[in-house]
Short mmCIF file of C-alpha atoms in Angstrom, two decimals:
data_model
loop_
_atom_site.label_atom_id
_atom_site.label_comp_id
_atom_site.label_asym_id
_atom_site.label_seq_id
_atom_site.Cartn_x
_atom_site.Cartn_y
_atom_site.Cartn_z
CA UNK A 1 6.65 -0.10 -11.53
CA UNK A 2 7.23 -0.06 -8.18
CA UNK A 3 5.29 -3.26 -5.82
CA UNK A 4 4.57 -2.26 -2.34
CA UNK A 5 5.04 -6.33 -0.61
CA UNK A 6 5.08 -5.20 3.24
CA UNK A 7 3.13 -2.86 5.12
CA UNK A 8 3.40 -0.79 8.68
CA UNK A 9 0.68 0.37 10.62
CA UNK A 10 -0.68 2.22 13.81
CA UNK A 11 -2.94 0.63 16.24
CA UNK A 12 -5.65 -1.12 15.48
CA UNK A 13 -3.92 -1.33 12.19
CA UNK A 14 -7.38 -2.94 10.91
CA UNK A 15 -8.43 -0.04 7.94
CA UNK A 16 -5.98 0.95 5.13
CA UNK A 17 -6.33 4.74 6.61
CA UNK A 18 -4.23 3.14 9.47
CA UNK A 19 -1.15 2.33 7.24
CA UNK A 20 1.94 4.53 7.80
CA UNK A 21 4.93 3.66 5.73
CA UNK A 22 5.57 0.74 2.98
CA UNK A 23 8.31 -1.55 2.04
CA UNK A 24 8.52 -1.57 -1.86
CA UNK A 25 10.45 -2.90 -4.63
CA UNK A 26 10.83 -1.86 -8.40
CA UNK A 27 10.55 -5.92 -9.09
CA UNK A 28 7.80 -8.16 -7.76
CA UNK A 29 10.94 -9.74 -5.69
CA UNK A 30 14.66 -7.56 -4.58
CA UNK A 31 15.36 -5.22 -2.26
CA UNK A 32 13.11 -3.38 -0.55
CA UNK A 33 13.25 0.61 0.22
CA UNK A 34 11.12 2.08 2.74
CA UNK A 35 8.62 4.80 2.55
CA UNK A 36 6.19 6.84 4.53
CA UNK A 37 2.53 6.79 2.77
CA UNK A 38 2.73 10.38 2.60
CA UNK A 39 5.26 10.31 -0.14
CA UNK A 40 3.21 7.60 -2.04
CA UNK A 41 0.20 9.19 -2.05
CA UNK A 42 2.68 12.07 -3.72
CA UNK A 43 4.19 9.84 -5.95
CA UNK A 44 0.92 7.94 -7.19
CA UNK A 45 -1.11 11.44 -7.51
CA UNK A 46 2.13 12.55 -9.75
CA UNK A 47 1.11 9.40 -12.40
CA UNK A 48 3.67 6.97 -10.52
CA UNK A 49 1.57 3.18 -10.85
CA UNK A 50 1.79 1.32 -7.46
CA UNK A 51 0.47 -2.34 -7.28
CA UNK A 52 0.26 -4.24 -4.01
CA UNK A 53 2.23 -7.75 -4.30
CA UNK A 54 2.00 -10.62 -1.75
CA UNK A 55 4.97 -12.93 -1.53
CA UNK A 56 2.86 -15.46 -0.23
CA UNK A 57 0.35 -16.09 -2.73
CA UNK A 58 1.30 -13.72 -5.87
CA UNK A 59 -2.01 -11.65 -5.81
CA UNK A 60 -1.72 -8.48 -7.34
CA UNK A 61 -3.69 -5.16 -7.05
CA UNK A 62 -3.67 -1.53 -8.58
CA UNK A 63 -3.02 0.96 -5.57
CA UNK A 64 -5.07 4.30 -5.71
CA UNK A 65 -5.11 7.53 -2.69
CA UNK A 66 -8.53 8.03 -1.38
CA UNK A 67 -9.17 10.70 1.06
CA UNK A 68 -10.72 10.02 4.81
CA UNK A 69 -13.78 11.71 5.77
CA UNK A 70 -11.31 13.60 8.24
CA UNK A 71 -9.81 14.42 5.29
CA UNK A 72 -6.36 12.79 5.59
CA UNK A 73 -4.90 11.18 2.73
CA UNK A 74 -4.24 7.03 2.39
CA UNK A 75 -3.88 4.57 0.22
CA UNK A 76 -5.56 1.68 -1.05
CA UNK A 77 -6.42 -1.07 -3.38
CA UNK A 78 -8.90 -0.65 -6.57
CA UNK A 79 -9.32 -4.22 -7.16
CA UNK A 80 -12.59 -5.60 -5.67
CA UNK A 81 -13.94 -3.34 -2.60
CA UNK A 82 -12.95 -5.56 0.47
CA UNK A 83 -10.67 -3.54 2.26
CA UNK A 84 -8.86 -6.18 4.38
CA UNK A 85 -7.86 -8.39 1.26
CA UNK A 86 -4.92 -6.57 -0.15
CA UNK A 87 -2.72 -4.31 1.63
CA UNK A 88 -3.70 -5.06 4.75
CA UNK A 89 -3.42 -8.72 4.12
CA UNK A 90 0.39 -8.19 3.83
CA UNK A 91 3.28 -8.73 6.17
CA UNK A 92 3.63 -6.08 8.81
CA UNK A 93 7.13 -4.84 9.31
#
């Protein structure tokens, strides 16, 4: 299952609809491969499980798509409804 552990974003970079690409890993820790969100939403709508991991503290969450009311797909957590938490509380690269 693949972790997504860093995160890169446009300005303000403050919602999850403003992430662009994520650094991932098959293992909680290795190497990470890069990857616009574009291709994850593809790959998590196609049954692949995503979970967020932060080096930092270990916290763990399931990763879903959502769609924007503009209608532009993202990703984000499902584990407790507070947006900045997860994802977004990862390292920027």
């Amino acid at each position: 299952m693949p972790y997504i552990r860093r995160i890169s974003v446009t300005a303000p970079g403050t919602r999850n609809e403003h992430i662009v690409a994520v650094q991932h890993s098959v293992q909680p820790t290795g190497p990470l491969h890069s990857e616009p969100v574009s291709s994850i939403v593809g790959r998590i709508d196609g049954g692949t499980v995503f979970r967020s991991h932060n080096d930092r503290t270990g916290a763990e969450a399931a990763v879903v798509t959502r769609r924007s009311t503009a209608g532009r797909r993202y990703i984000a957590t499902a584990s407790n409804g507070v947006e900045s938490d997860n994802l977004l509380s990862l390292p920027r690269y």
